[in-house]
Amino acid sequence: MANTRAAQRYAKAILDLSKEKSVVAEVNSDMRLIAKTLEQNKELRDVLQSPVVQASVKQNILKAIFKEVNEVSSNAFKMLLQNNRINLLSFVIDRFIYLYDEANNIKVAKVTTVEPLTPEMEQSVLKKVKELTGSEVTLTNTIDASIIGGFVLRVGDLQYDASISGKLNALRKTFNNQAYA
């Protein structure tokens, strides 16, 4: 819980500073790049989480990997390292992206499929969700073989389950209800 509150405070501070310096869009792009890099690189996550690796080494690694990021983003690394909070980096980035999206009326649509969406399918889903919500939409695609086929779409609190496993579960409930009726 404390980590969540701390991450929220850091994310808000980064967002406020980027607004003050009129670089919100650039910092948002940086945060999304950093999030993707952390997600794809377990070794980097491990190094940043390690209490054995010195802060100066972590800072040099981050500076080398993210040399193109905005000054506000690189200063966020320094601030987290100085305060021994670099282990919160992923949480801070998630909160920053959430705050940015909320401030700009951008909805996040999460689509779970068995296989990755093709670019055409992705554009079709984005267009349909934008029509339904009336907001800008970003799309994340999660791969989950357990849904067997079809898809599950989540936008905020709404969920549309068009998966085969969802249909099988509904059928199972129907049979169970009829068996006990």
PDB file of C-alpha atoms in Angstrom:
ATOM      1  CA  MET A   1       0.000   0.000   0.000  1.00  0.00           C
ATOM      2  CA  ALA A   2       2.823   2.405   0.875  1.00  0.00           C
ATOM      3  CA  ASN A   3       4.507   1.600  -2.445  1.00  0.00           C
ATOM      4  CA  THR A   4       1.308   2.501  -4.286  1.00  0.00           C
ATOM      5  CA  ARG A   5       1.006   5.836  -2.508  1.00  0.00           C
ATOM      6  CA  ALA A   6       4.682   6.622  -3.051  1.00  0.00           C
ATOM      7  CA  ALA A   7       4.445   5.679  -6.739  1.00  0.00           C
ATOM      8  CA  GLN A   8       1.359   7.905  -7.076  1.00  0.00           C
ATOM      9  CA  ARG A   9       3.205  10.868  -5.548  1.00  0.00           C
ATOM     10  CA  TYR A  10       6.267  10.405  -7.776  1.00  0.00           C
ATOM     11  CA  ALA A  11       4.108   9.968 -10.890  1.00  0.00           C
ATOM     12  CA  LYS A  12       2.106  13.098 -10.092  1.00  0.00           C
ATOM     13  CA  ALA A  13       5.302  15.073  -9.491  1.00  0.00           C
ATOM     14  CA  ILE A  14       6.731  13.924 -12.834  1.00  0.00           C
ATOM     15  CA  LEU A  15       3.477  14.779 -14.612  1.00  0.00           C
ATOM     16  CA  ASP A  16       3.299  18.210 -12.955  1.00  0.00           C
ATOM     17  CA  LEU A  17       6.919  18.984 -13.829  1.00  0.00           C
ATOM     18  CA  SER A  18       6.447  17.854 -17.432  1.00  0.00           C
ATOM     19  CA  LYS A  19       3.368  20.111 -17.686  1.00  0.00           C
ATOM     20  CA  GLU A  20       5.321  23.013 -16.223  1.00  0.00           C
ATOM     21  CA  LYS A  21       8.086  22.514 -18.811  1.00  0.00           C
ATOM     22  CA  SER A  22       5.545  21.843 -21.637  1.00  0.00           C
ATOM     23  CA  VAL A  23       6.986  18.418 -22.442  1.00  0.00           C
ATOM     24  CA  VAL A  24       4.095  16.190 -21.356  1.00  0.00           C
ATOM     25  CA  ALA A  25       3.797  14.350 -24.673  1.00  0.00           C
ATOM     26  CA  GLU A  26       7.546  13.664 -24.810  1.00  0.00           C
ATOM     27  CA  VAL A  27       7.637  12.395 -21.219  1.00  0.00           C
ATOM     28  CA  ASN A  28       4.583  10.227 -21.889  1.00  0.00           C
ATOM     29  CA  SER A  29       6.386   8.672 -24.874  1.00  0.00           C
ATOM     30  CA  ASP A  30       9.459   8.130 -22.707  1.00  0.00           C
ATOM     31  CA  MET A  31       7.434   6.461 -19.972  1.00  0.00           C
ATOM     32  CA  ARG A  32       5.772   4.116 -22.441  1.00  0.00           C
ATOM     33  CA  LEU A  33       9.179   3.252 -23.962  1.00  0.00           C
ATOM     34  CA  ILE A  34      10.684   2.622 -20.517  1.00  0.00           C
ATOM     35  CA  ALA A  35       7.691   0.479 -19.496  1.00  0.00           C
ATOM     36  CA  LYS A  36       7.996  -1.624 -22.638  1.00  0.00           C
ATOM     37  CA  THR A  37      11.749  -2.007 -22.160  1.00  0.00           C
ATOM     38  CA  LEU A  38      11.341  -3.078 -18.531  1.00  0.00           C
ATOM     39  CA  GLU A  39       8.580  -5.487 -19.474  1.00  0.00           C
ATOM     40  CA  GLN A  40      10.751  -7.144 -22.123  1.00  0.00           C
ATOM     41  CA  ASN A  41      14.029  -7.233 -20.181  1.00  0.00           C
ATOM     42  CA  LYS A  42      14.103  -9.336 -17.026  1.00  0.00           C
ATOM     43  CA  GLU A  43      17.833  -8.728 -16.498  1.00  0.00           C
ATOM     44  CA  LEU A  44      17.279  -4.968 -16.355  1.00  0.00           C
ATOM     45  CA  ARG A  45      14.435  -5.400 -13.870  1.00  0.00           C
ATOM     46  CA  ASP A  46      16.629  -7.671 -11.743  1.00  0.00           C
ATOM     47  CA  VAL A  47      19.530  -5.195 -11.725  1.00  0.00           C
ATOM     48  CA  LEU A  48      17.251  -2.305 -10.745  1.00  0.00           C
ATOM     49  CA  GLN A  49      15.670  -4.361  -7.948  1.00  0.00           C
ATOM     50  CA  SER A  50      18.994  -5.656  -6.611  1.00  0.00           C
ATOM     51  CA  PRO A  51      20.147  -4.117  -3.319  1.00  0.00           C
ATOM     52  CA  VAL A  52      23.700  -5.287  -4.114  1.00  0.00           C
ATOM     53  CA  VAL A  53      24.109  -3.126  -7.234  1.00  0.00           C
ATOM     54  CA  GLN A  54      25.153   0.418  -6.348  1.00  0.00           C
ATOM     55  CA  ALA A  55      22.911   3.343  -7.262  1.00  0.00           C
ATOM     56  CA  SER A  56      25.658   4.890  -9.414  1.00  0.00           C
ATOM     57  CA  VAL A  57      25.872   1.698 -11.488  1.00  0.00           C
ATOM     58  CA  LYS A  58      22.100   1.627 -11.880  1.00  0.00           C
ATOM     59  CA  GLN A  59      22.136   5.282 -12.948  1.00  0.00           C
ATOM     60  CA  ASN A  60      24.852   4.607 -15.553  1.00  0.00           C
ATOM     61  CA  ILE A  61      22.897   1.652 -16.903  1.00  0.00           C
ATOM     62  CA  LEU A  62      19.696   3.698 -17.183  1.00  0.00           C
ATOM     63  CA  LYS A  63      21.575   6.602 -18.748  1.00  0.00           C
ATOM     64  CA  ALA A  64      23.167   4.283 -21.336  1.00  0.00           C
ATOM     65  CA  ILE A  65      19.925   2.516 -22.238  1.00  0.00           C
ATOM     66  CA  PHE A  66      17.693   5.599 -22.247  1.00  0.00           C
ATOM     67  CA  LYS A  67      20.092   8.240 -23.583  1.00  0.00           C
ATOM     68  CA  GLU A  68      17.418   9.743 -25.846  1.00  0.00           C
ATOM     69  CA  VAL A  69      14.798  10.416 -23.165  1.00  0.00           C
ATOM     70  CA  ASN A  70      13.681  13.865 -22.095  1.00  0.00           C
ATOM     71  CA  GLU A  71      15.485  15.606 -19.236  1.00  0.00           C
ATOM     72  CA  VAL A  72      12.398  15.291 -17.019  1.00  0.00           C
ATOM     73  CA  SER A  73      12.413  11.511 -17.528  1.00  0.00           C
ATOM     74  CA  SER A  74      16.134  11.148 -16.835  1.00  0.00           C
ATOM     75  CA  ASN A  75      15.790  13.343 -13.741  1.00  0.00           C
ATOM     76  CA  ALA A  76      13.030  11.010 -12.548  1.00  0.00           C
ATOM     77  CA  PHE A  77      15.594   8.179 -12.584  1.00  0.00           C
ATOM     78  CA  LYS A  78      17.999  10.301 -10.535  1.00  0.00           C
ATOM     79  CA  MET A  79      15.287  11.262  -8.044  1.00  0.00           C
ATOM     80  CA  LEU A  80      14.202   7.641  -7.542  1.00  0.00           C
ATOM     81  CA  LEU A  81      17.826   6.508  -7.160  1.00  0.00           C
ATOM     82  CA  GLN A  82      18.695   9.272  -4.674  1.00  0.00           C
ATOM     83  CA  ASN A  83      15.662   8.388  -2.546  1.00  0.00           C
ATOM     84  CA  ASN A  84      16.369   4.628  -2.743  1.00  0.00           C
ATOM     85  CA  ARG A  85      13.051   4.149  -4.557  1.00  0.00           C
ATOM     86  CA  ILE A  86      14.243   2.860  -7.941  1.00  0.00           C
ATOM     87  CA  ASN A  87      12.460  -0.401  -7.099  1.00  0.00           C
ATOM     88  CA  LEU A  88       9.233   1.593  -7.626  1.00  0.00           C
ATOM     89  CA  LEU A  89      10.120   2.567 -11.200  1.00  0.00           C
ATOM     90  CA  SER A  90       7.568   0.248 -12.832  1.00  0.00           C
ATOM     91  CA  PHE A  91       4.836   1.365 -10.407  1.00  0.00           C
ATOM     92  CA  VAL A  92       5.678   5.033 -11.000  1.00  0.00           C
ATOM     93  CA  ILE A  93       5.554   4.570 -14.767  1.00  0.00           C
ATOM     94  CA  ASP A  94       2.222   2.724 -14.567  1.00  0.00           C
ATOM     95  CA  ARG A  95       0.736   5.500 -12.423  1.00  0.00           C
ATOM     96  CA  PHE A  96       2.152   8.213 -14.713  1.00  0.00           C
ATOM     97  CA  ILE A  97       0.595   6.578 -17.781  1.00  0.00           C
ATOM     98  CA  TYR A  98      -2.711   6.172 -15.926  1.00  0.00           C
ATOM     99  CA  LEU A  99      -2.714   9.846 -14.832  1.00  0.00           C
ATOM    100  CA  TYR A 100      -1.752  11.002 -18.335  1.00  0.00           C
ATOM    101  CA  ASP A 101      -4.488   8.916 -19.969  1.00  0.00           C
ATOM    102  CA  GLU A 102      -7.058  10.077 -17.428  1.00  0.00           C
ATOM    103  CA  ALA A 103      -6.143  13.748 -17.937  1.00  0.00           C
ATOM    104  CA  ASN A 104      -6.389  13.366 -21.717  1.00  0.00           C
ATOM    105  CA  ASN A 105      -9.593  11.262 -21.756  1.00  0.00           C
ATOM    106  CA  ILE A 106      -7.770   8.272 -23.212  1.00  0.00           C
ATOM    107  CA  LYS A 107      -9.296   4.879 -22.489  1.00  0.00           C
ATOM    108  CA  VAL A 108      -7.238   1.700 -22.397  1.00  0.00           C
ATOM    109  CA  ALA A 109      -8.804  -1.256 -24.161  1.00  0.00           C
ATOM    110  CA  LYS A 110      -7.352  -4.609 -23.154  1.00  0.00           C
ATOM    111  CA  VAL A 111      -7.930  -7.376 -25.657  1.00  0.00           C
ATOM    112  CA  THR A 112      -7.109 -10.949 -24.714  1.00  0.00           C
ATOM    113  CA  THR A 113      -6.706 -13.330 -27.642  1.00  0.00           C
ATOM    114  CA  VAL A 114      -5.113 -16.705 -28.363  1.00  0.00           C
ATOM    115  CA  GLU A 115      -2.811 -15.206 -31.013  1.00  0.00           C
ATOM    116  CA  PRO A 116      -1.468 -11.673 -31.457  1.00  0.00           C
ATOM    117  CA  LEU A 117      -3.815  -9.270 -33.233  1.00  0.00           C
ATOM    118  CA  THR A 118      -2.949  -8.399 -36.812  1.00  0.00           C
ATOM    119  CA  PRO A 119      -2.566  -4.675 -37.534  1.00  0.00           C
ATOM    120  CA  GLU A 120      -5.886  -4.744 -39.433  1.00  0.00           C
ATOM    121  CA  MET A 121      -7.689  -6.374 -36.503  1.00  0.00           C
ATOM    122  CA  GLU A 122      -6.076  -3.917 -34.106  1.00  0.00           C
ATOM    123  CA  GLN A 123      -7.302  -0.931 -36.153  1.00  0.00           C
ATOM    124  CA  SER A 124     -10.777  -2.425 -36.370  1.00  0.00           C
ATOM    125  CA  VAL A 125     -10.970  -2.932 -32.592  1.00  0.00           C
ATOM    126  CA  LEU A 126      -9.622   0.584 -31.946  1.00  0.00           C
ATOM    127  CA  LYS A 127     -12.194   2.111 -34.295  1.00  0.00           C
ATOM    128  CA  LYS A 128     -15.102   0.202 -32.728  1.00  0.00           C
ATOM    129  CA  VAL A 129     -14.058   0.981 -29.137  1.00  0.00           C
ATOM    130  CA  LYS A 130     -13.596   4.648 -30.044  1.00  0.00           C
ATOM    131  CA  GLU A 131     -17.137   4.698 -31.478  1.00  0.00           C
ATOM    132  CA  LEU A 132     -18.562   3.072 -28.355  1.00  0.00           C
ATOM    133  CA  THR A 133     -16.700   5.186 -25.788  1.00  0.00           C
ATOM    134  CA  GLY A 134     -16.404   8.492 -27.617  1.00  0.00           C
ATOM    135  CA  SER A 135     -12.824   8.757 -26.348  1.00  0.00           C
ATOM    136  CA  GLU A 136      -9.347   8.254 -27.657  1.00  0.00           C
ATOM    137  CA  VAL A 137      -8.267   4.667 -27.093  1.00  0.00           C
ATOM    138  CA  THR A 138      -5.009   2.819 -26.668  1.00  0.00           C
ATOM    139  CA  LEU A 139      -4.961  -0.919 -27.112  1.00  0.00           C
ATOM    140  CA  THR A 140      -3.034  -3.602 -25.262  1.00  0.00           C
ATOM    141  CA  ASN A 141      -3.123  -7.170 -26.514  1.00  0.00           C
ATOM    142  CA  THR A 142      -2.619 -10.034 -24.083  1.00  0.00           C
ATOM    143  CA  ILE A 143      -2.087 -13.563 -25.306  1.00  0.00           C
ATOM    144  CA  ASP A 144      -3.856 -16.298 -23.327  1.00  0.00           C
ATOM    145  CA  ALA A 145      -4.287 -19.788 -24.798  1.00  0.00           C
ATOM    146  CA  SER A 146      -6.773 -20.743 -22.068  1.00  0.00           C
ATOM    147  CA  ILE A 147      -9.565 -18.761 -23.763  1.00  0.00           C
ATOM    148  CA  ILE A 148      -9.337 -21.354 -26.585  1.00  0.00           C
ATOM    149  CA  GLY A 149     -10.573 -18.923 -29.262  1.00  0.00           C
ATOM    150  CA  GLY A 150     -12.389 -15.634 -29.753  1.00  0.00           C
ATOM    151  CA  PHE A 151     -11.484 -12.674 -27.559  1.00  0.00           C
ATOM    152  CA  VAL A 152     -12.144 -10.863 -24.299  1.00  0.00           C
ATOM    153  CA  LEU A 153     -12.347  -7.063 -24.467  1.00  0.00           C
ATOM    154  CA  ARG A 154     -12.059  -4.878 -21.368  1.00  0.00           C
ATOM    155  CA  VAL A 155     -12.459  -1.110 -21.363  1.00  0.00           C
ATOM    156  CA  GLY A 156     -12.469   0.346 -17.882  1.00  0.00           C
ATOM    157  CA  ASP A 157     -15.121  -1.504 -15.876  1.00  0.00           C
ATOM    158  CA  LEU A 158     -16.828  -2.956 -18.947  1.00  0.00           C
ATOM    159  CA  GLN A 159     -16.035  -6.425 -20.242  1.00  0.00           C
ATOM    160  CA  TYR A 160     -17.227  -8.213 -23.357  1.00  0.00           C
ATOM    161  CA  ASP A 161     -16.392 -11.914 -23.387  1.00  0.00           C
ATOM    162  CA  ALA A 162     -16.603 -13.465 -26.841  1.00  0.00           C
ATOM    163  CA  SER A 163     -14.177 -16.263 -26.004  1.00  0.00           C
ATOM    164  CA  ILE A 164     -14.905 -19.930 -26.476  1.00  0.00           C
ATOM    165  CA  SER A 165     -14.005 -20.641 -22.852  1.00  0.00           C
ATOM    166  CA  GLY A 166     -16.504 -17.946 -21.796  1.00  0.00           C
ATOM    167  CA  LYS A 167     -19.221 -19.522 -23.927  1.00  0.00           C
ATOM    168  CA  LEU A 168     -18.400 -22.983 -22.520  1.00  0.00           C
ATOM    169  CA  ASN A 169     -18.620 -21.630 -18.960  1.00  0.00           C
ATOM    170  CA  ALA A 170     -21.997 -20.035 -19.729  1.00  0.00           C
ATOM    171  CA  LEU A 171     -23.200 -23.327 -21.200  1.00  0.00           C
ATOM    172  CA  ARG A 172     -21.941 -25.222 -18.128  1.00  0.00           C
ATOM    173  CA  LYS A 173     -23.858 -22.819 -15.841  1.00  0.00           C
ATOM    174  CA  THR A 174     -27.004 -23.289 -17.913  1.00  0.00           C
ATOM    175  CA  PHE A 175     -26.731 -27.075 -17.654  1.00  0.00           C
ATOM    176  CA  ASN A 176     -26.053 -26.882 -13.912  1.00  0.00           C
ATOM    177  CA  ASN A 177     -29.064 -24.591 -13.375  1.00  0.00           C
ATOM    178  CA  GLN A 178     -31.319 -26.941 -15.368  1.00  0.00           C
ATOM    179  CA  ALA A 179     -30.014 -29.979 -13.496  1.00  0.00           C
ATOM    180  CA  TYR A 180     -30.983 -28.430 -10.160  1.00  0.00           C
ATOM    181  CA  ALA A 181     -34.321 -27.046 -11.369  1.00  0.00           C
TER     182      ALA A 181
END
